[in-house]
Amino acid sequence: NFNVTASPLTQTITSGSSVSYNVTFTSVSGFAGTVNPSALNWEFTGATGSFSPATVNVPSGGQATTVFTINTTGSATTPARNITFRGQNGSVTNSASPVSLTVNAPTANLTGSVTPSSGTTGVQLFSISGTATPGATVRCTETRPFGTGGVYNYLVNSGGSYNSGQFLLDQLGLHSCLLRDMTTGQERTVSYTG
């Protein structure tokens, strides 16, 4: 027979990165033979995985290790999931204690700018654009020359960019927009004049 162990027990990465687990098969009671490794519950959208080597030969009284590597795309995320590694020799299948993997979305520095920075009230079209965490929402809390304005939400695309679309100003003077990345909490203020 043989035992199966996997390490490390817990890993957290950012999407677009890779992660590896060492899976070790240890001979018990003089077992010697070829073991075919497999993994359960590791698959999620944007992830690919493979063992290297694909099979291992466990010597009597010794051990053999294979490395399981998961590659993720920039849009791949998953909450903490338990992955179970197994080994099979003939009709015998043994499993390791589960390991945990979490894949978080990448974060980005919040940027923002207004085009144009000034223009004729009621005539000039303005827009706010910038970068933020992919898939996040950027919230604009507007302050107008004569009091608080509206609150607007802009969706950040998978490439990390957002755009408010065009809008008109209805008051003369200095306007500002407090931008907030709702995922990271980062804030910045942009100003524009009508």
mmCIF file with all atom_site columns, C-alpha atoms in Angstrom, residues 3-176:
data_model
loop_
_atom_site.group_PDB
_atom_site.id
_atom_site.type_symbol
_atom_site.label_atom_id
_atom_site.label_alt_id
_atom_site.label_comp_id
_atom_site.label_asym_id
_atom_site.label_entity_id
_atom_site.label_seq_id
_atom_site.pdbx_PDB_ins_code
_atom_site.Cartn_x
_atom_site.Cartn_y
_atom_site.Cartn_z
_atom_site.occupancy
_atom_site.B_iso_or_equiv
_atom_site.pdbx_formal_charge
_atom_site.auth_seq_id
_atom_site.auth_comp_id
_atom_site.auth_asym_id
_atom_site.auth_atom_id
_atom_site.pdbx_PDB_model_num
ATOM 1   C CA . ASN A 1 3   ? 0.208   6.965  1.599   1.00 0.00 ? 3   ASN A CA 1
ATOM 2   C CA . VAL A 1 4   ? -0.514  10.270 -0.157  1.00 0.00 ? 4   VAL A CA 1
ATOM 3   C CA . THR A 1 5   ? 0.389   13.715 1.161   1.00 0.00 ? 5   THR A CA 1
ATOM 4   C CA . ALA A 1 6   ? 0.090   17.120 -0.478  1.00 0.00 ? 6   ALA A CA 1
ATOM 5   C CA . SER A 1 7   ? 1.663   20.482 0.311   1.00 0.00 ? 7   SER A CA 1
ATOM 6   C CA . PRO A 1 8   ? 1.358   23.345 0.900   1.00 0.00 ? 8   PRO A CA 1
ATOM 7   C CA . LEU A 1 9   ? -1.992  23.085 2.632   1.00 0.00 ? 9   LEU A CA 1
ATOM 8   C CA . THR A 1 10  ? -3.233  26.600 1.755   1.00 0.00 ? 10  THR A CA 1
ATOM 9   C CA . GLN A 1 11  ? -2.396  28.924 -1.127  1.00 0.00 ? 11  GLN A CA 1
ATOM 10  C CA . THR A 1 12  ? -3.813  32.233 -2.353  1.00 0.00 ? 12  THR A CA 1
ATOM 11  C CA . ILE A 1 13  ? -2.859  33.763 -5.688  1.00 0.00 ? 13  ILE A CA 1
ATOM 12  C CA . THR A 1 14  ? -3.971  36.525 -8.037  1.00 0.00 ? 14  THR A CA 1
ATOM 13  C CA . SER A 1 15  ? -5.630  35.585 -11.317 1.00 0.00 ? 15  SER A CA 1
ATOM 14  C CA . GLY A 1 16  ? -3.133  35.386 -14.154 1.00 0.00 ? 16  GLY A CA 1
ATOM 15  C CA . SER A 1 17  ? -0.664  33.600 -11.883 1.00 0.00 ? 17  SER A CA 1
ATOM 16  C CA . SER A 1 18  ? 0.318   29.964 -11.433 1.00 0.00 ? 18  SER A CA 1
ATOM 17  C CA . VAL A 1 19  ? 0.373   27.786 -8.349  1.00 0.00 ? 19  VAL A CA 1
ATOM 18  C CA . SER A 1 20  ? 1.940   24.388 -7.645  1.00 0.00 ? 20  SER A CA 1
ATOM 19  C CA . TYR A 1 21  ? 1.376   21.589 -5.150  1.00 0.00 ? 21  TYR A CA 1
ATOM 20  C CA . ASN A 1 22  ? 3.802   18.804 -4.275  1.00 0.00 ? 22  ASN A CA 1
ATOM 21  C CA . VAL A 1 23  ? 2.053   15.445 -4.109  1.00 0.00 ? 23  VAL A CA 1
ATOM 22  C CA . THR A 1 24  ? 4.127   12.719 -2.444  1.00 0.00 ? 24  THR A CA 1
ATOM 23  C CA . PHE A 1 25  ? 3.461   8.984  -2.477  1.00 0.00 ? 25  PHE A CA 1
ATOM 24  C CA . THR A 1 26  ? 5.162   6.986  0.268   1.00 0.00 ? 26  THR A CA 1
ATOM 25  C CA . SER A 1 27  ? 5.612   3.205  0.286   1.00 0.00 ? 27  SER A CA 1
ATOM 26  C CA . VAL A 1 28  ? 3.894   1.307  3.119   1.00 0.00 ? 28  VAL A CA 1
ATOM 27  C CA . SER A 1 29  ? 4.766   -2.290 4.082   1.00 0.00 ? 29  SER A CA 1
ATOM 28  C CA . GLY A 1 30  ? 7.215   -2.702 1.214   1.00 0.00 ? 30  GLY A CA 1
ATOM 29  C CA . PHE A 1 31  ? 4.893   -1.485 -1.542  1.00 0.00 ? 31  PHE A CA 1
ATOM 30  C CA . ALA A 1 32  ? 6.596   -0.805 -4.871  1.00 0.00 ? 32  ALA A CA 1
ATOM 31  C CA . GLY A 1 33  ? 4.904   0.139  -8.115  1.00 0.00 ? 33  GLY A CA 1
ATOM 32  C CA . THR A 1 34  ? 3.577   2.755  -10.496 1.00 0.00 ? 34  THR A CA 1
ATOM 33  C CA . VAL A 1 35  ? 1.073   5.271  -9.133  1.00 0.00 ? 35  VAL A CA 1
ATOM 34  C CA . ASN A 1 36  ? -1.184  7.380  -11.334 1.00 0.00 ? 36  ASN A CA 1
ATOM 35  C CA . PRO A 1 37  ? -1.982  10.741 -9.699  1.00 0.00 ? 37  PRO A CA 1
ATOM 36  C CA . SER A 1 38  ? -5.234  12.647 -10.092 1.00 0.00 ? 38  SER A CA 1
ATOM 37  C CA . ALA A 1 39  ? -6.870  15.744 -8.625  1.00 0.00 ? 39  ALA A CA 1
ATOM 38  C CA . LEU A 1 40  ? -10.474 16.428 -7.668  1.00 0.00 ? 40  LEU A CA 1
ATOM 39  C CA . ASN A 1 41  ? -12.335 19.757 -7.468  1.00 0.00 ? 41  ASN A CA 1
ATOM 40  C CA . TRP A 1 42  ? -9.552  21.873 -8.935  1.00 0.00 ? 42  TRP A CA 1
ATOM 41  C CA . GLU A 1 43  ? -11.287 22.857 -12.180 1.00 0.00 ? 43  GLU A CA 1
ATOM 42  C CA . PHE A 1 44  ? -12.830 26.315 -12.625 1.00 0.00 ? 44  PHE A CA 1
ATOM 43  C CA . THR A 1 45  ? -13.260 28.702 -15.537 1.00 0.00 ? 45  THR A CA 1
ATOM 44  C CA . GLY A 1 46  ? -9.945  30.050 -16.772 1.00 0.00 ? 46  GLY A CA 1
ATOM 45  C CA . ALA A 1 47  ? -7.782  27.390 -15.125 1.00 0.00 ? 47  ALA A CA 1
ATOM 46  C CA . THR A 1 48  ? -5.695  24.576 -16.588 1.00 0.00 ? 48  THR A CA 1
ATOM 47  C CA . GLY A 1 49  ? -3.797  21.982 -14.594 1.00 0.00 ? 49  GLY A CA 1
ATOM 48  C CA . SER A 1 50  ? -1.281  19.211 -15.118 1.00 0.00 ? 50  SER A CA 1
ATOM 49  C CA . PHE A 1 51  ? 1.005   16.802 -13.259 1.00 0.00 ? 51  PHE A CA 1
ATOM 50  C CA . SER A 1 52  ? 4.734   16.572 -13.853 1.00 0.00 ? 52  SER A CA 1
ATOM 51  C CA . PRO A 1 53  ? 5.566   13.751 -14.113 1.00 0.00 ? 53  PRO A CA 1
ATOM 52  C CA . ALA A 1 54  ? 2.193   12.294 -15.118 1.00 0.00 ? 54  ALA A CA 1
ATOM 53  C CA . THR A 1 55  ? 2.968   9.009  -13.309 1.00 0.00 ? 55  THR A CA 1
ATOM 54  C CA . VAL A 1 56  ? 5.445   8.111  -10.567 1.00 0.00 ? 56  VAL A CA 1
ATOM 55  C CA . ASN A 1 57  ? 7.294   4.954  -9.600  1.00 0.00 ? 57  ASN A CA 1
ATOM 56  C CA . VAL A 1 58  ? 7.322   4.411  -5.855  1.00 0.00 ? 58  VAL A CA 1
ATOM 57  C CA . PRO A 1 59  ? 10.276  2.304  -4.645  1.00 0.00 ? 59  PRO A CA 1
ATOM 58  C CA . SER A 1 60  ? 9.885   -0.200 -1.810  1.00 0.00 ? 60  SER A CA 1
ATOM 59  C CA . GLY A 1 61  ? 10.395  1.643  1.465   1.00 0.00 ? 61  GLY A CA 1
ATOM 60  C CA . GLY A 1 62  ? 10.760  4.985  -0.334  1.00 0.00 ? 62  GLY A CA 1
ATOM 61  C CA . GLN A 1 63  ? 8.704   7.739  -1.852  1.00 0.00 ? 63  GLN A CA 1
ATOM 62  C CA . ALA A 1 64  ? 8.116   9.606  -5.104  1.00 0.00 ? 64  ALA A CA 1
ATOM 63  C CA . THR A 1 65  ? 6.786   13.107 -5.760  1.00 0.00 ? 65  THR A CA 1
ATOM 64  C CA . THR A 1 66  ? 4.907   14.735 -8.595  1.00 0.00 ? 66  THR A CA 1
ATOM 65  C CA . VAL A 1 67  ? 4.083   18.427 -8.958  1.00 0.00 ? 67  VAL A CA 1
ATOM 66  C CA . PHE A 1 68  ? 0.594   19.580 -9.875  1.00 0.00 ? 68  PHE A CA 1
ATOM 67  C CA . THR A 1 69  ? 0.568   23.057 -11.442 1.00 0.00 ? 69  THR A CA 1
ATOM 68  C CA . ILE A 1 70  ? -2.514  25.195 -12.026 1.00 0.00 ? 70  ILE A CA 1
ATOM 69  C CA . ASN A 1 71  ? -2.249  28.075 -14.504 1.00 0.00 ? 71  ASN A CA 1
ATOM 70  C CA . THR A 1 72  ? -4.916  30.782 -14.460 1.00 0.00 ? 72  THR A CA 1
ATOM 71  C CA . THR A 1 73  ? -5.990  33.433 -16.934 1.00 0.00 ? 73  THR A CA 1
ATOM 72  C CA . GLY A 1 74  ? -6.357  37.088 -15.992 1.00 0.00 ? 74  GLY A CA 1
ATOM 73  C CA . SER A 1 75  ? -10.115 36.698 -15.516 1.00 0.00 ? 75  SER A CA 1
ATOM 74  C CA . ALA A 1 76  ? -10.048 33.461 -13.497 1.00 0.00 ? 76  ALA A CA 1
ATOM 75  C CA . THR A 1 77  ? -11.196 33.746 -9.894  1.00 0.00 ? 77  THR A CA 1
ATOM 76  C CA . THR A 1 78  ? -12.478 31.299 -7.317  1.00 0.00 ? 78  THR A CA 1
ATOM 77  C CA . PRO A 1 79  ? -13.364 31.490 -3.644  1.00 0.00 ? 79  PRO A CA 1
ATOM 78  C CA . ALA A 1 80  ? -11.510 29.088 -1.362  1.00 0.00 ? 80  ALA A CA 1
ATOM 79  C CA . ARG A 1 81  ? -11.916 25.547 -2.683  1.00 0.00 ? 81  ARG A CA 1
ATOM 80  C CA . ASN A 1 82  ? -10.661 22.253 -1.334  1.00 0.00 ? 82  ASN A CA 1
ATOM 81  C CA . ILE A 1 83  ? -8.632  20.178 -3.780  1.00 0.00 ? 83  ILE A CA 1
ATOM 82  C CA . THR A 1 84  ? -8.088  16.472 -3.142  1.00 0.00 ? 84  THR A CA 1
ATOM 83  C CA . PHE A 1 85  ? -5.128  14.634 -4.629  1.00 0.00 ? 85  PHE A CA 1
ATOM 84  C CA . ARG A 1 86  ? -5.317  10.879 -5.184  1.00 0.00 ? 86  ARG A CA 1
ATOM 85  C CA . GLY A 1 87  ? -3.085  8.096  -6.336  1.00 0.00 ? 87  GLY A CA 1
ATOM 86  C CA . GLN A 1 88  ? -4.122  4.855  -8.016  1.00 0.00 ? 88  GLN A CA 1
ATOM 87  C CA . ASN A 1 89  ? -2.277  1.569  -8.394  1.00 0.00 ? 89  ASN A CA 1
ATOM 88  C CA . GLY A 1 90  ? -4.469  -1.104 -9.897  1.00 0.00 ? 90  GLY A CA 1
ATOM 89  C CA . SER A 1 91  ? -7.607  -1.373 -7.767  1.00 0.00 ? 91  SER A CA 1
ATOM 90  C CA . VAL A 1 92  ? -6.061  0.569  -4.891  1.00 0.00 ? 92  VAL A CA 1
ATOM 91  C CA . THR A 1 93  ? -6.814  4.298  -4.627  1.00 0.00 ? 93  THR A CA 1
ATOM 92  C CA . ASN A 1 94  ? -5.651  6.485  -1.759  1.00 0.00 ? 94  ASN A CA 1
ATOM 93  C CA . SER A 1 95  ? -6.221  10.188 -1.116  1.00 0.00 ? 95  SER A CA 1
ATOM 94  C CA . ALA A 1 96  ? -4.360  12.987 0.623   1.00 0.00 ? 96  ALA A CA 1
ATOM 95  C CA . SER A 1 97  ? -5.976  15.421 3.051   1.00 0.00 ? 97  SER A CA 1
ATOM 96  C CA . PRO A 1 98  ? -7.521  18.298 1.050   1.00 0.00 ? 98  PRO A CA 1
ATOM 97  C CA . VAL A 1 99  ? -5.532  21.424 0.279   1.00 0.00 ? 99  VAL A CA 1
ATOM 98  C CA . SER A 1 100 ? -7.054  24.870 -0.207  1.00 0.00 ? 100 SER A CA 1
ATOM 99  C CA . LEU A 1 101 ? -6.761  27.282 -3.127  1.00 0.00 ? 101 LEU A CA 1
ATOM 100 C CA . THR A 1 102 ? -8.130  30.813 -3.459  1.00 0.00 ? 102 THR A CA 1
ATOM 101 C CA . VAL A 1 103 ? -7.733  32.888 -6.627  1.00 0.00 ? 103 VAL A CA 1
ATOM 102 C CA . ASN A 1 104 ? -8.435  36.601 -6.233  1.00 0.00 ? 104 ASN A CA 1
ATOM 103 C CA . ALA A 1 105 ? -9.033  39.178 -8.945  1.00 0.00 ? 105 ALA A CA 1
ATOM 104 C CA . PRO A 1 106 ? -6.083  41.480 -9.579  1.00 0.00 ? 106 PRO A CA 1
ATOM 105 C CA . THR A 1 107 ? -6.284  44.941 -8.129  1.00 0.00 ? 107 THR A CA 1
ATOM 106 C CA . ALA A 1 108 ? -5.316  48.088 -9.949  1.00 0.00 ? 108 ALA A CA 1
ATOM 107 C CA . ASN A 1 109 ? -4.584  51.642 -8.939  1.00 0.00 ? 109 ASN A CA 1
ATOM 108 C CA . LEU A 1 110 ? -7.659  53.810 -9.352  1.00 0.00 ? 110 LEU A CA 1
ATOM 109 C CA . THR A 1 111 ? -7.207  56.532 -11.947 1.00 0.00 ? 111 THR A CA 1
ATOM 110 C CA . GLY A 1 112 ? -9.643  59.029 -13.361 1.00 0.00 ? 112 GLY A CA 1
ATOM 111 C CA . SER A 1 113 ? -9.743  62.041 -15.622 1.00 0.00 ? 113 SER A CA 1
ATOM 112 C CA . VAL A 1 114 ? -12.388 64.292 -17.148 1.00 0.00 ? 114 VAL A CA 1
ATOM 113 C CA . THR A 1 115 ? -12.522 65.201 -20.821 1.00 0.00 ? 115 THR A CA 1
ATOM 114 C CA . PRO A 1 116 ? -12.579 68.120 -21.331 1.00 0.00 ? 116 PRO A CA 1
ATOM 115 C CA . SER A 1 117 ? -11.622 69.751 -18.036 1.00 0.00 ? 117 SER A CA 1
ATOM 116 C CA . SER A 1 118 ? -13.840 72.765 -18.773 1.00 0.00 ? 118 SER A CA 1
ATOM 117 C CA . GLY A 1 119 ? -16.568 73.716 -21.179 1.00 0.00 ? 119 GLY A CA 1
ATOM 118 C CA . THR A 1 120 ? -19.770 75.647 -21.768 1.00 0.00 ? 120 THR A CA 1
ATOM 119 C CA . THR A 1 121 ? -22.554 74.650 -19.377 1.00 0.00 ? 121 THR A CA 1
ATOM 120 C CA . GLY A 1 122 ? -25.451 72.972 -21.130 1.00 0.00 ? 122 GLY A CA 1
ATOM 121 C CA . VAL A 1 123 ? -23.525 72.697 -24.399 1.00 0.00 ? 123 VAL A CA 1
ATOM 122 C CA . GLN A 1 124 ? -20.214 70.903 -23.857 1.00 0.00 ? 124 GLN A CA 1
ATOM 123 C CA . LEU A 1 125 ? -20.331 67.130 -23.418 1.00 0.00 ? 125 LEU A CA 1
ATOM 124 C CA . PHE A 1 126 ? -18.091 65.761 -20.664 1.00 0.00 ? 126 PHE A CA 1
ATOM 125 C CA . SER A 1 127 ? -16.969 62.240 -19.821 1.00 0.00 ? 127 SER A CA 1
ATOM 126 C CA . ILE A 1 128 ? -15.033 60.597 -16.991 1.00 0.00 ? 128 ILE A CA 1
ATOM 127 C CA . SER A 1 129 ? -12.727 57.653 -17.705 1.00 0.00 ? 129 SER A CA 1
ATOM 128 C CA . GLY A 1 130 ? -9.902  55.778 -16.053 1.00 0.00 ? 130 GLY A CA 1
ATOM 129 C CA . THR A 1 131 ? -8.716  52.447 -14.731 1.00 0.00 ? 131 THR A CA 1
ATOM 130 C CA . ALA A 1 132 ? -9.698  50.376 -11.702 1.00 0.00 ? 132 ALA A CA 1
ATOM 131 C CA . THR A 1 133 ? -10.024 46.777 -10.579 1.00 0.00 ? 133 THR A CA 1
ATOM 132 C CA . PRO A 1 134 ? -11.338 44.600 -13.452 1.00 0.00 ? 134 PRO A CA 1
ATOM 133 C CA . GLY A 1 135 ? -14.984 43.689 -12.867 1.00 0.00 ? 135 GLY A CA 1
ATOM 134 C CA . ALA A 1 136 ? -15.382 46.251 -10.087 1.00 0.00 ? 136 ALA A CA 1
ATOM 135 C CA . THR A 1 137 ? -17.751 49.197 -9.870  1.00 0.00 ? 137 THR A CA 1
ATOM 136 C CA . VAL A 1 138 ? -16.436 52.744 -9.692  1.00 0.00 ? 138 VAL A CA 1
ATOM 137 C CA . ARG A 1 139 ? -18.812 55.055 -7.852  1.00 0.00 ? 139 ARG A CA 1
ATOM 138 C CA . CYS A 1 140 ? -18.858 58.786 -8.524  1.00 0.00 ? 140 CYS A CA 1
ATOM 139 C CA . THR A 1 141 ? -20.284 61.004 -5.783  1.00 0.00 ? 141 THR A CA 1
ATOM 140 C CA . GLU A 1 142 ? -20.736 64.378 -7.407  1.00 0.00 ? 142 GLU A CA 1
ATOM 141 C CA . THR A 1 143 ? -20.489 67.790 -5.761  1.00 0.00 ? 143 THR A CA 1
ATOM 142 C CA . ARG A 1 144 ? -21.902 70.688 -7.731  1.00 0.00 ? 144 ARG A CA 1
ATOM 143 C CA . PRO A 1 145 ? -21.278 74.437 -7.304  1.00 0.00 ? 145 PRO A CA 1
ATOM 144 C CA . PHE A 1 146 ? -24.633 74.769 -5.523  1.00 0.00 ? 146 PHE A CA 1
ATOM 145 C CA . GLY A 1 147 ? -24.743 71.603 -3.443  1.00 0.00 ? 147 GLY A CA 1
ATOM 146 C CA . THR A 1 148 ? -24.395 67.861 -3.673  1.00 0.00 ? 148 THR A CA 1
ATOM 147 C CA . GLY A 1 149 ? -25.134 66.267 -7.010  1.00 0.00 ? 149 GLY A CA 1
ATOM 148 C CA . GLY A 1 150 ? -25.929 62.694 -7.909  1.00 0.00 ? 150 GLY A CA 1
ATOM 149 C CA . VAL A 1 151 ? -24.268 59.340 -7.307  1.00 0.00 ? 151 VAL A CA 1
ATOM 150 C CA . TYR A 1 152 ? -23.304 57.377 -10.405 1.00 0.00 ? 152 TYR A CA 1
ATOM 151 C CA . ASN A 1 153 ? -21.887 53.874 -10.870 1.00 0.00 ? 153 ASN A CA 1
ATOM 152 C CA . TYR A 1 154 ? -19.520 52.905 -13.680 1.00 0.00 ? 154 TYR A CA 1
ATOM 153 C CA . LEU A 1 155 ? -18.732 49.263 -14.464 1.00 0.00 ? 155 LEU A CA 1
ATOM 154 C CA . VAL A 1 156 ? -15.063 48.391 -14.982 1.00 0.00 ? 156 VAL A CA 1
ATOM 155 C CA . ASN A 1 157 ? -14.484 46.022 -17.902 1.00 0.00 ? 157 ASN A CA 1
ATOM 156 C CA . SER A 1 158 ? -12.270 42.928 -17.854 1.00 0.00 ? 158 SER A CA 1
ATOM 157 C CA . GLY A 1 159 ? -9.360  45.020 -19.134 1.00 0.00 ? 159 GLY A CA 1
ATOM 158 C CA . GLY A 1 160 ? -9.566  47.339 -16.126 1.00 0.00 ? 160 GLY A CA 1
ATOM 159 C CA . SER A 1 161 ? -11.066 50.401 -17.876 1.00 0.00 ? 161 SER A CA 1
ATOM 160 C CA . TYR A 1 162 ? -14.259 52.333 -17.243 1.00 0.00 ? 162 TYR A CA 1
ATOM 161 C CA . ASN A 1 163 ? -16.067 55.258 -18.866 1.00 0.00 ? 163 ASN A CA 1
ATOM 162 C CA . SER A 1 164 ? -19.009 57.306 -17.650 1.00 0.00 ? 164 SER A CA 1
ATOM 163 C CA . GLY A 1 165 ? -20.381 58.030 -21.069 1.00 0.00 ? 165 GLY A CA 1
ATOM 164 C CA . GLN A 1 166 ? -21.117 61.623 -22.072 1.00 0.00 ? 166 GLN A CA 1
ATOM 165 C CA . PHE A 1 167 ? -23.024 64.063 -19.898 1.00 0.00 ? 167 PHE A CA 1
ATOM 166 C CA . LEU A 1 168 ? -23.920 67.767 -19.727 1.00 0.00 ? 168 LEU A CA 1
ATOM 167 C CA . LEU A 1 169 ? -23.449 70.178 -16.819 1.00 0.00 ? 169 LEU A CA 1
ATOM 168 C CA . ASP A 1 170 ? -26.440 72.194 -15.661 1.00 0.00 ? 170 ASP A CA 1
ATOM 169 C CA . GLN A 1 171 ? -24.689 74.592 -13.269 1.00 0.00 ? 171 GLN A CA 1
ATOM 170 C CA . LEU A 1 172 ? -21.962 77.178 -13.768 1.00 0.00 ? 172 LEU A CA 1
ATOM 171 C CA . GLY A 1 173 ? -18.783 76.763 -11.734 1.00 0.00 ? 173 GLY A CA 1
ATOM 172 C CA . LEU A 1 174 ? -16.556 74.058 -10.320 1.00 0.00 ? 174 LEU A CA 1
ATOM 173 C CA . HIS A 1 175 ? -17.838 70.490 -10.165 1.00 0.00 ? 175 HIS A CA 1
ATOM 174 C CA . SER A 1 176 ? -16.059 67.566 -8.533  1.00 0.00 ? 176 SER A CA 1
#
